[in-house]
């Protein structure tokens, strides 16, 4: 195995890497309806994509969803707003970003595009239990945050 400490991940405990899943985790996995989860997440992705189409200053990172893909989140770039997650969270959207976890080995001066991605990308929720009203609220919040940044 590779020594992860060399990558700046001292907090990763290699002693636990081969431990089996807990009993409660196994029960959740055994009872999960993965077909439903995939279908709902894909539906939420497509609905959010359509709702954000043409919103000025907002661009999905991916034009579409490849077949056989279960999206974890909806990544979107805010062209005219840095750190959009603060405003999205204030609007009640549990978005998240990479801006707080930039690896210290990433040199700012030689990676300006990467740094801009960290600063302007938000990951919007697509959880399978978010209903269509919830997706509509996420889209409305994104539109407000983008409008307020213009």
Short mmCIF file of N, CA and C in Angstrom, two decimals:
data_model
loop_
_atom_site.label_atom_id
_atom_site.label_comp_id
_atom_site.label_asym_id
_atom_site.label_seq_id
_atom_site.Cartn_x
_atom_site.Cartn_y
_atom_site.Cartn_z
N UNK A 1 0.83 -1.19 0.00
CA UNK A 1 0.00 0.00 0.00
C UNK A 1 0.86 1.25 0.00
N UNK A 2 0.31 2.28 -0.59
CA UNK A 2 0.98 3.56 -0.62
C UNK A 2 0.81 4.29 0.71
N UNK A 3 1.83 4.95 1.15
CA UNK A 3 1.77 5.70 2.40
C UNK A 3 1.02 7.01 2.16
N UNK A 4 -0.19 7.11 2.70
CA UNK A 4 -1.02 8.29 2.50
C UNK A 4 -0.48 9.52 3.23
N UNK A 5 0.37 9.32 4.22
CA UNK A 5 0.94 10.47 4.92
C UNK A 5 1.73 11.35 3.96
N UNK A 6 2.30 10.74 2.93
CA UNK A 6 3.07 11.52 1.95
C UNK A 6 2.16 12.46 1.17
N UNK A 7 0.86 12.18 1.15
CA UNK A 7 -0.09 13.02 0.43
C UNK A 7 -0.73 14.07 1.33
N UNK A 8 -0.29 14.16 2.55
CA UNK A 8 -0.84 15.15 3.47
C UNK A 8 -2.11 14.70 4.14
N UNK A 9 -2.34 13.40 4.22
CA UNK A 9 -3.57 12.87 4.81
C UNK A 9 -3.24 12.11 6.09
N UNK A 10 -2.55 12.76 7.02
CA UNK A 10 -2.14 12.09 8.26
C UNK A 10 -3.31 11.57 9.07
N UNK A 11 -4.48 12.20 8.93
CA UNK A 11 -5.63 11.78 9.72
C UNK A 11 -6.25 10.47 9.26
N UNK A 12 -5.85 9.97 8.10
CA UNK A 12 -6.38 8.70 7.60
C UNK A 12 -5.70 7.55 8.32
N UNK A 13 -6.47 6.73 9.01
CA UNK A 13 -5.93 5.64 9.81
C UNK A 13 -5.92 4.35 9.00
N UNK A 14 -4.74 3.96 8.52
CA UNK A 14 -4.62 2.75 7.70
C UNK A 14 -4.98 1.48 8.47
N UNK A 15 -4.95 1.53 9.79
CA UNK A 15 -5.27 0.35 10.58
C UNK A 15 -6.73 -0.06 10.44
N UNK A 16 -7.60 0.86 10.02
CA UNK A 16 -9.03 0.54 9.93
C UNK A 16 -9.51 0.34 8.49
N UNK A 17 -8.61 0.40 7.54
CA UNK A 17 -9.02 0.35 6.14
C UNK A 17 -9.67 -0.98 5.74
N UNK A 18 -9.30 -2.06 6.37
CA UNK A 18 -9.85 -3.36 5.99
C UNK A 18 -10.94 -3.86 6.95
N UNK A 19 -11.41 -3.02 7.83
CA UNK A 19 -12.48 -3.44 8.73
C UNK A 19 -13.77 -3.62 7.94
N UNK A 20 -14.58 -4.59 8.31
CA UNK A 20 -15.86 -4.78 7.59
C UNK A 20 -16.85 -3.68 7.96
N UNK A 21 -17.88 -3.57 7.14
CA UNK A 21 -18.95 -2.61 7.41
C UNK A 21 -19.65 -3.00 8.70
N UNK A 22 -20.18 -2.01 9.38
CA UNK A 22 -20.92 -2.28 10.61
C UNK A 22 -22.22 -3.02 10.29
N UNK A 23 -22.81 -3.62 11.31
CA UNK A 23 -24.07 -4.33 11.12
C UNK A 23 -25.17 -3.41 10.63
N UNK A 24 -25.24 -2.21 11.17
CA UNK A 24 -26.29 -1.29 10.72
C UNK A 24 -26.05 -0.86 9.28
N UNK A 25 -24.82 -0.67 8.89
CA UNK A 25 -24.52 -0.33 7.49
C UNK A 25 -24.91 -1.47 6.57
N UNK A 26 -24.61 -2.68 6.96
CA UNK A 26 -24.98 -3.84 6.12
C UNK A 26 -26.50 -3.95 5.98
N UNK A 27 -27.24 -3.72 7.08
CA UNK A 27 -28.71 -3.79 7.01
C UNK A 27 -29.27 -2.71 6.08
N UNK A 28 -28.70 -1.52 6.12
CA UNK A 28 -29.16 -0.45 5.23
C UNK A 28 -28.91 -0.85 3.78
N UNK A 29 -27.75 -1.36 3.49
CA UNK A 29 -27.42 -1.79 2.12
C UNK A 29 -28.34 -2.92 1.66
N UNK A 30 -28.61 -3.87 2.54
CA UNK A 30 -29.48 -5.00 2.18
C UNK A 30 -30.91 -4.57 1.89
N UNK A 31 -31.37 -3.51 2.53
CA UNK A 31 -32.76 -3.06 2.37
C UNK A 31 -32.94 -1.93 1.36
N UNK A 32 -31.85 -1.40 0.86
CA UNK A 32 -31.95 -0.28 -0.07
C UNK A 32 -32.51 -0.72 -1.42
N UNK A 33 -33.39 0.09 -1.96
CA UNK A 33 -33.94 -0.15 -3.30
C UNK A 33 -33.10 0.67 -4.29
N UNK A 34 -32.02 0.04 -4.75
CA UNK A 34 -31.06 0.77 -5.57
C UNK A 34 -31.64 1.22 -6.91
N UNK A 35 -32.53 0.45 -7.48
CA UNK A 35 -33.15 0.88 -8.74
C UNK A 35 -33.95 2.16 -8.54
N UNK A 36 -34.69 2.23 -7.44
CA UNK A 36 -35.46 3.44 -7.12
C UNK A 36 -34.53 4.62 -6.85
N UNK A 37 -33.48 4.38 -6.09
CA UNK A 37 -32.53 5.44 -5.77
C UNK A 37 -31.92 6.02 -7.04
N UNK A 38 -31.46 5.15 -7.92
CA UNK A 38 -30.85 5.61 -9.18
C UNK A 38 -31.88 6.38 -10.01
N UNK A 39 -33.08 5.83 -10.14
CA UNK A 39 -34.12 6.48 -10.95
C UNK A 39 -34.46 7.86 -10.40
N UNK A 40 -34.64 7.97 -9.08
CA UNK A 40 -35.00 9.26 -8.49
C UNK A 40 -33.88 10.29 -8.62
N UNK A 41 -32.64 9.86 -8.40
CA UNK A 41 -31.52 10.80 -8.52
C UNK A 41 -31.36 11.28 -9.96
N UNK A 42 -31.54 10.37 -10.91
CA UNK A 42 -31.46 10.76 -12.32
C UNK A 42 -32.60 11.72 -12.66
N UNK A 43 -33.79 11.43 -12.17
CA UNK A 43 -34.94 12.31 -12.41
C UNK A 43 -34.69 13.69 -11.80
N UNK A 44 -34.18 13.74 -10.58
CA UNK A 44 -33.88 15.02 -9.94
C UNK A 44 -32.81 15.78 -10.71
N UNK A 45 -31.82 15.07 -11.24
CA UNK A 45 -30.77 15.71 -12.03
C UNK A 45 -31.37 16.35 -13.28
N UNK A 46 -32.17 15.58 -14.00
CA UNK A 46 -32.78 16.08 -15.24
C UNK A 46 -33.72 17.25 -14.97
N UNK A 47 -34.50 17.17 -13.90
CA UNK A 47 -35.42 18.25 -13.55
C UNK A 47 -34.66 19.52 -13.20
N UNK A 48 -33.61 19.39 -12.41
CA UNK A 48 -32.81 20.55 -12.03
C UNK A 48 -32.07 21.13 -13.24
N UNK A 49 -31.59 20.26 -14.10
CA UNK A 49 -30.91 20.72 -15.31
C UNK A 49 -31.85 21.56 -16.17
N UNK A 50 -33.06 21.09 -16.36
CA UNK A 50 -34.04 21.83 -17.16
C UNK A 50 -34.42 23.15 -16.48
N UNK A 51 -34.56 23.13 -15.16
CA UNK A 51 -34.95 24.34 -14.44
C UNK A 51 -33.87 25.41 -14.47
N UNK A 52 -32.61 25.01 -14.60
CA UNK A 52 -31.51 25.97 -14.58
C UNK A 52 -31.03 26.35 -15.98
N UNK A 53 -31.63 25.75 -16.99
CA UNK A 53 -31.23 26.06 -18.37
C UNK A 53 -31.48 27.53 -18.67
N UNK A 54 -30.46 28.18 -19.15
CA UNK A 54 -30.58 29.58 -19.54
C UNK A 54 -30.49 30.59 -18.41
N UNK A 55 -30.22 30.13 -17.18
CA UNK A 55 -30.07 31.08 -16.08
C UNK A 55 -28.75 31.82 -16.27
N UNK A 56 -28.80 33.14 -16.38
CA UNK A 56 -27.55 33.90 -16.59
C UNK A 56 -26.57 33.72 -15.44
N UNK A 57 -25.31 33.45 -15.79
CA UNK A 57 -24.27 33.33 -14.79
C UNK A 57 -24.15 31.98 -14.14
N UNK A 58 -24.97 31.01 -14.57
CA UNK A 58 -24.95 29.67 -13.99
C UNK A 58 -24.78 28.66 -15.11
N UNK A 59 -23.83 27.76 -14.92
CA UNK A 59 -23.57 26.75 -15.95
C UNK A 59 -23.33 25.39 -15.30
N UNK A 60 -24.16 24.39 -15.65
CA UNK A 60 -23.87 23.04 -15.16
C UNK A 60 -22.49 22.59 -15.65
N UNK A 61 -21.79 21.85 -14.84
CA UNK A 61 -20.47 21.38 -15.25
C UNK A 61 -20.55 20.33 -16.34
N UNK A 62 -21.68 19.62 -16.42
CA UNK A 62 -21.86 18.59 -17.43
C UNK A 62 -23.11 18.86 -18.23
N UNK A 63 -23.02 18.70 -19.54
CA UNK A 63 -24.14 18.98 -20.43
C UNK A 63 -25.28 18.00 -20.23
N UNK A 64 -24.98 16.80 -19.85
CA UNK A 64 -26.00 15.79 -19.66
C UNK A 64 -25.51 14.70 -18.74
N UNK A 65 -26.36 13.74 -18.53
CA UNK A 65 -26.06 12.64 -17.63
C UNK A 65 -25.81 11.38 -18.45
N UNK A 66 -24.62 10.80 -18.38
CA UNK A 66 -24.36 9.59 -19.15
C UNK A 66 -25.28 8.45 -18.69
N UNK A 67 -25.58 7.53 -19.60
CA UNK A 67 -26.39 6.38 -19.19
C UNK A 67 -25.67 5.58 -18.11
N UNK A 68 -26.41 4.86 -17.34
CA UNK A 68 -25.85 4.00 -16.29
C UNK A 68 -25.07 4.80 -15.25
N UNK A 69 -25.48 6.04 -15.02
CA UNK A 69 -24.83 6.88 -14.02
C UNK A 69 -25.84 7.25 -12.95
N UNK A 70 -25.42 7.11 -11.71
CA UNK A 70 -26.24 7.57 -10.59
C UNK A 70 -25.55 8.80 -10.02
N UNK A 71 -26.10 9.99 -10.26
CA UNK A 71 -25.43 11.20 -9.79
C UNK A 71 -25.48 11.33 -8.27
N UNK A 72 -24.41 11.83 -7.73
CA UNK A 72 -24.30 12.08 -6.30
C UNK A 72 -24.80 13.49 -5.99
N UNK A 73 -24.51 14.43 -6.90
CA UNK A 73 -24.90 15.82 -6.73
C UNK A 73 -24.97 16.45 -8.12
N UNK A 74 -25.45 17.69 -8.16
CA UNK A 74 -25.53 18.44 -9.42
C UNK A 74 -24.48 19.55 -9.35
N UNK A 75 -23.34 19.36 -10.01
CA UNK A 75 -22.30 20.40 -9.97
C UNK A 75 -22.61 21.54 -10.93
N UNK A 76 -22.56 22.75 -10.41
CA UNK A 76 -22.87 23.93 -11.19
C UNK A 76 -21.83 25.01 -10.91
N UNK A 77 -21.49 25.73 -11.96
CA UNK A 77 -20.49 26.81 -11.82
C UNK A 77 -21.21 28.16 -11.89
N UNK A 78 -20.88 29.01 -10.95
CA UNK A 78 -21.39 30.38 -10.93
C UNK A 78 -20.32 31.26 -11.56
N UNK A 79 -20.63 31.81 -12.72
CA UNK A 79 -19.64 32.60 -13.45
C UNK A 79 -19.32 33.93 -12.78
N UNK A 80 -20.31 34.54 -12.13
CA UNK A 80 -20.09 35.89 -11.59
C UNK A 80 -20.14 35.94 -10.07
N UNK A 81 -20.01 34.81 -9.43
CA UNK A 81 -20.05 34.81 -7.97
C UNK A 81 -19.07 33.78 -7.41
N UNK A 82 -18.14 34.24 -6.60
CA UNK A 82 -17.24 33.33 -5.91
C UNK A 82 -17.93 32.84 -4.63
N UNK A 83 -17.64 31.64 -4.23
CA UNK A 83 -18.17 31.02 -3.01
C UNK A 83 -19.70 31.10 -2.94
N UNK A 84 -20.40 30.58 -3.93
CA UNK A 84 -21.86 30.68 -3.93
C UNK A 84 -22.53 29.88 -2.83
N UNK A 85 -21.80 28.95 -2.23
CA UNK A 85 -22.42 28.09 -1.21
C UNK A 85 -22.90 28.87 0.00
N UNK A 86 -22.20 29.93 0.34
CA UNK A 86 -22.63 30.72 1.50
C UNK A 86 -24.05 31.25 1.28
N UNK A 87 -24.29 31.82 0.11
CA UNK A 87 -25.63 32.36 -0.20
C UNK A 87 -26.64 31.24 -0.37
N UNK A 88 -26.25 30.14 -0.98
CA UNK A 88 -27.18 29.03 -1.16
C UNK A 88 -27.59 28.44 0.18
N UNK A 89 -26.64 28.27 1.06
CA UNK A 89 -26.97 27.73 2.39
C UNK A 89 -27.86 28.70 3.17
N UNK A 90 -27.57 29.99 3.03
CA UNK A 90 -28.42 30.99 3.69
C UNK A 90 -29.84 30.93 3.17
N UNK A 91 -30.01 30.49 1.91
CA UNK A 91 -31.33 30.36 1.30
C UNK A 91 -31.96 28.99 1.60
N UNK A 92 -31.29 28.18 2.40
CA UNK A 92 -31.85 26.89 2.80
C UNK A 92 -31.47 25.72 1.93
N UNK A 93 -30.53 25.91 1.00
CA UNK A 93 -30.10 24.83 0.12
C UNK A 93 -28.84 24.19 0.71
N UNK A 94 -28.87 22.91 1.02
CA UNK A 94 -27.69 22.27 1.59
C UNK A 94 -26.64 21.95 0.52
N UNK A 95 -26.13 22.98 -0.11
CA UNK A 95 -25.11 22.79 -1.13
C UNK A 95 -23.76 22.62 -0.44
N UNK A 96 -22.81 22.14 -1.19
CA UNK A 96 -21.47 21.99 -0.65
C UNK A 96 -20.47 22.27 -1.75
N UNK A 97 -19.22 22.39 -1.37
CA UNK A 97 -18.18 22.77 -2.33
C UNK A 97 -16.85 22.17 -1.91
N UNK A 98 -15.88 22.35 -2.79
CA UNK A 98 -14.52 21.91 -2.50
C UNK A 98 -13.67 23.05 -1.98
N UNK A 99 -14.20 24.27 -1.94
CA UNK A 99 -13.35 25.42 -1.62
C UNK A 99 -12.70 25.33 -0.26
N UNK A 100 -13.29 24.64 0.68
CA UNK A 100 -12.71 24.52 2.01
C UNK A 100 -11.75 23.36 2.17
N UNK A 101 -11.61 22.55 1.14
CA UNK A 101 -10.77 21.35 1.25
C UNK A 101 -9.71 21.29 0.16
N UNK A 102 -9.27 22.43 -0.30
CA UNK A 102 -8.23 22.45 -1.33
C UNK A 102 -6.96 21.86 -0.72
N UNK A 103 -6.39 20.90 -1.41
CA UNK A 103 -5.18 20.26 -0.90
C UNK A 103 -4.04 21.27 -0.85
N UNK A 104 -3.30 21.30 0.24
CA UNK A 104 -2.24 22.30 0.37
C UNK A 104 -1.13 22.18 -0.67
N UNK A 105 -1.03 21.05 -1.34
CA UNK A 105 0.03 20.90 -2.34
C UNK A 105 -0.35 21.53 -3.69
N UNK A 106 -1.59 22.01 -3.83
CA UNK A 106 -2.00 22.61 -5.09
C UNK A 106 -1.47 24.04 -5.16
N UNK A 107 -0.49 24.28 -6.03
CA UNK A 107 0.09 25.63 -6.10
C UNK A 107 -0.86 26.61 -6.78
N UNK A 108 -1.20 27.64 -6.08
CA UNK A 108 -2.15 28.64 -6.57
C UNK A 108 -1.67 29.29 -7.87
N UNK A 109 -0.39 29.64 -7.92
CA UNK A 109 0.12 30.39 -9.07
C UNK A 109 0.18 29.56 -10.36
N UNK A 110 0.36 28.25 -10.26
CA UNK A 110 0.45 27.44 -11.47
C UNK A 110 -0.85 26.69 -11.78
N UNK A 111 -1.88 26.88 -10.96
CA UNK A 111 -3.15 26.19 -11.17
C UNK A 111 -4.34 27.15 -11.06
N UNK A 112 -4.30 28.28 -11.78
CA UNK A 112 -5.39 29.26 -11.61
C UNK A 112 -6.76 28.72 -12.00
N UNK A 113 -6.83 27.85 -12.99
CA UNK A 113 -8.12 27.30 -13.39
C UNK A 113 -8.70 26.41 -12.30
N UNK A 114 -7.85 25.62 -11.68
CA UNK A 114 -8.32 24.75 -10.60
C UNK A 114 -8.83 25.59 -9.43
N UNK A 115 -8.10 26.64 -9.10
CA UNK A 115 -8.53 27.50 -8.00
C UNK A 115 -9.86 28.17 -8.32
N UNK A 116 -10.07 28.57 -9.55
CA UNK A 116 -11.36 29.18 -9.93
C UNK A 116 -12.49 28.15 -9.83
N UNK A 117 -12.19 26.91 -10.20
CA UNK A 117 -13.21 25.86 -10.05
C UNK A 117 -13.57 25.69 -8.57
N UNK A 118 -12.57 25.67 -7.71
CA UNK A 118 -12.83 25.55 -6.28
C UNK A 118 -13.69 26.70 -5.78
N UNK A 119 -13.44 27.90 -6.25
CA UNK A 119 -14.13 29.09 -5.77
C UNK A 119 -15.54 29.24 -6.31
N UNK A 120 -15.82 28.74 -7.50
CA UNK A 120 -17.09 29.05 -8.17
C UNK A 120 -18.03 27.86 -8.36
N UNK A 121 -17.61 26.68 -7.95
CA UNK A 121 -18.44 25.50 -8.14
C UNK A 121 -19.23 25.17 -6.89
N UNK A 122 -20.51 24.89 -7.09
CA UNK A 122 -21.38 24.44 -6.01
C UNK A 122 -21.95 23.08 -6.40
N UNK A 123 -22.13 22.24 -5.42
CA UNK A 123 -22.74 20.93 -5.65
C UNK A 123 -24.12 20.96 -5.01
N UNK A 124 -25.14 20.85 -5.86
CA UNK A 124 -26.51 20.95 -5.40
C UNK A 124 -27.05 19.55 -5.06
N UNK A 125 -27.93 19.47 -4.07
CA UNK A 125 -28.43 18.17 -3.63
C UNK A 125 -29.37 17.52 -4.64
N UNK A 126 -29.24 16.20 -4.77
CA UNK A 126 -30.12 15.41 -5.65
C UNK A 126 -30.68 14.19 -4.93
N UNK A 127 -30.60 14.17 -3.64
CA UNK A 127 -30.98 12.98 -2.87
C UNK A 127 -32.31 12.42 -3.35
N UNK A 128 -32.40 11.12 -3.31
CA UNK A 128 -33.58 10.42 -3.83
C UNK A 128 -34.87 10.77 -3.08
N UNK A 129 -34.77 11.30 -1.89
CA UNK A 129 -35.98 11.64 -1.14
C UNK A 129 -36.39 13.11 -1.28
N UNK A 130 -35.68 13.85 -2.13
CA UNK A 130 -36.11 15.21 -2.43
C UNK A 130 -37.22 15.13 -3.48
N UNK A 131 -38.37 15.69 -3.18
CA UNK A 131 -39.48 15.64 -4.13
C UNK A 131 -39.37 16.79 -5.14
N UNK A 132 -40.31 16.84 -6.06
CA UNK A 132 -40.24 17.85 -7.12
C UNK A 132 -40.35 19.27 -6.56
N UNK A 133 -41.13 19.45 -5.49
CA UNK A 133 -41.20 20.78 -4.86
C UNK A 133 -39.83 21.17 -4.29
N UNK A 134 -39.13 20.24 -3.71
CA UNK A 134 -37.81 20.50 -3.17
C UNK A 134 -36.82 20.88 -4.27
N UNK A 135 -36.87 20.18 -5.38
CA UNK A 135 -36.00 20.51 -6.52
C UNK A 135 -36.34 21.90 -7.05
N UNK A 136 -37.64 22.22 -7.10
CA UNK A 136 -38.05 23.56 -7.54
C UNK A 136 -37.51 24.65 -6.60
N UNK A 137 -37.50 24.37 -5.29
CA UNK A 137 -36.96 25.34 -4.33
C UNK A 137 -35.45 25.51 -4.51
N UNK A 138 -34.75 24.42 -4.80
CA UNK A 138 -33.30 24.51 -5.06
C UNK A 138 -33.07 25.39 -6.29
N UNK A 139 -33.81 25.14 -7.36
CA UNK A 139 -33.65 25.92 -8.60
C UNK A 139 -33.96 27.39 -8.37
N UNK A 140 -35.02 27.67 -7.61
CA UNK A 140 -35.38 29.08 -7.33
C UNK A 140 -34.27 29.77 -6.54
N UNK A 141 -33.69 29.06 -5.58
CA UNK A 141 -32.60 29.65 -4.79
C UNK A 141 -31.38 29.92 -5.67
N UNK A 142 -31.06 29.00 -6.57
CA UNK A 142 -29.93 29.20 -7.48
C UNK A 142 -30.17 30.43 -8.35
N UNK A 143 -31.40 30.56 -8.87
CA UNK A 143 -31.72 31.73 -9.69
C UNK A 143 -31.56 33.04 -8.89
N UNK A 144 -32.02 33.05 -7.64
CA UNK A 144 -31.90 34.24 -6.80
C UNK A 144 -30.42 34.58 -6.52
N UNK A 145 -29.64 33.56 -6.18
CA UNK A 145 -28.23 33.79 -5.88
C UNK A 145 -27.50 34.30 -7.12
N UNK A 146 -27.81 33.73 -8.28
CA UNK A 146 -27.17 34.19 -9.53
C UNK A 146 -27.61 35.61 -9.85
N UNK A 147 -28.88 35.92 -9.68
CA UNK A 147 -29.40 37.26 -9.96
C UNK A 147 -28.76 38.29 -9.03
N UNK A 148 -28.64 37.95 -7.76
CA UNK A 148 -28.06 38.87 -6.78
C UNK A 148 -26.58 39.13 -7.03
N UNK A 149 -25.92 38.20 -7.72
CA UNK A 149 -24.49 38.36 -8.01
C UNK A 149 -24.25 39.22 -9.23
N UNK A 150 -25.28 39.36 -10.07
CA UNK A 150 -25.11 40.11 -11.33
C UNK A 150 -25.04 41.59 -11.11
#
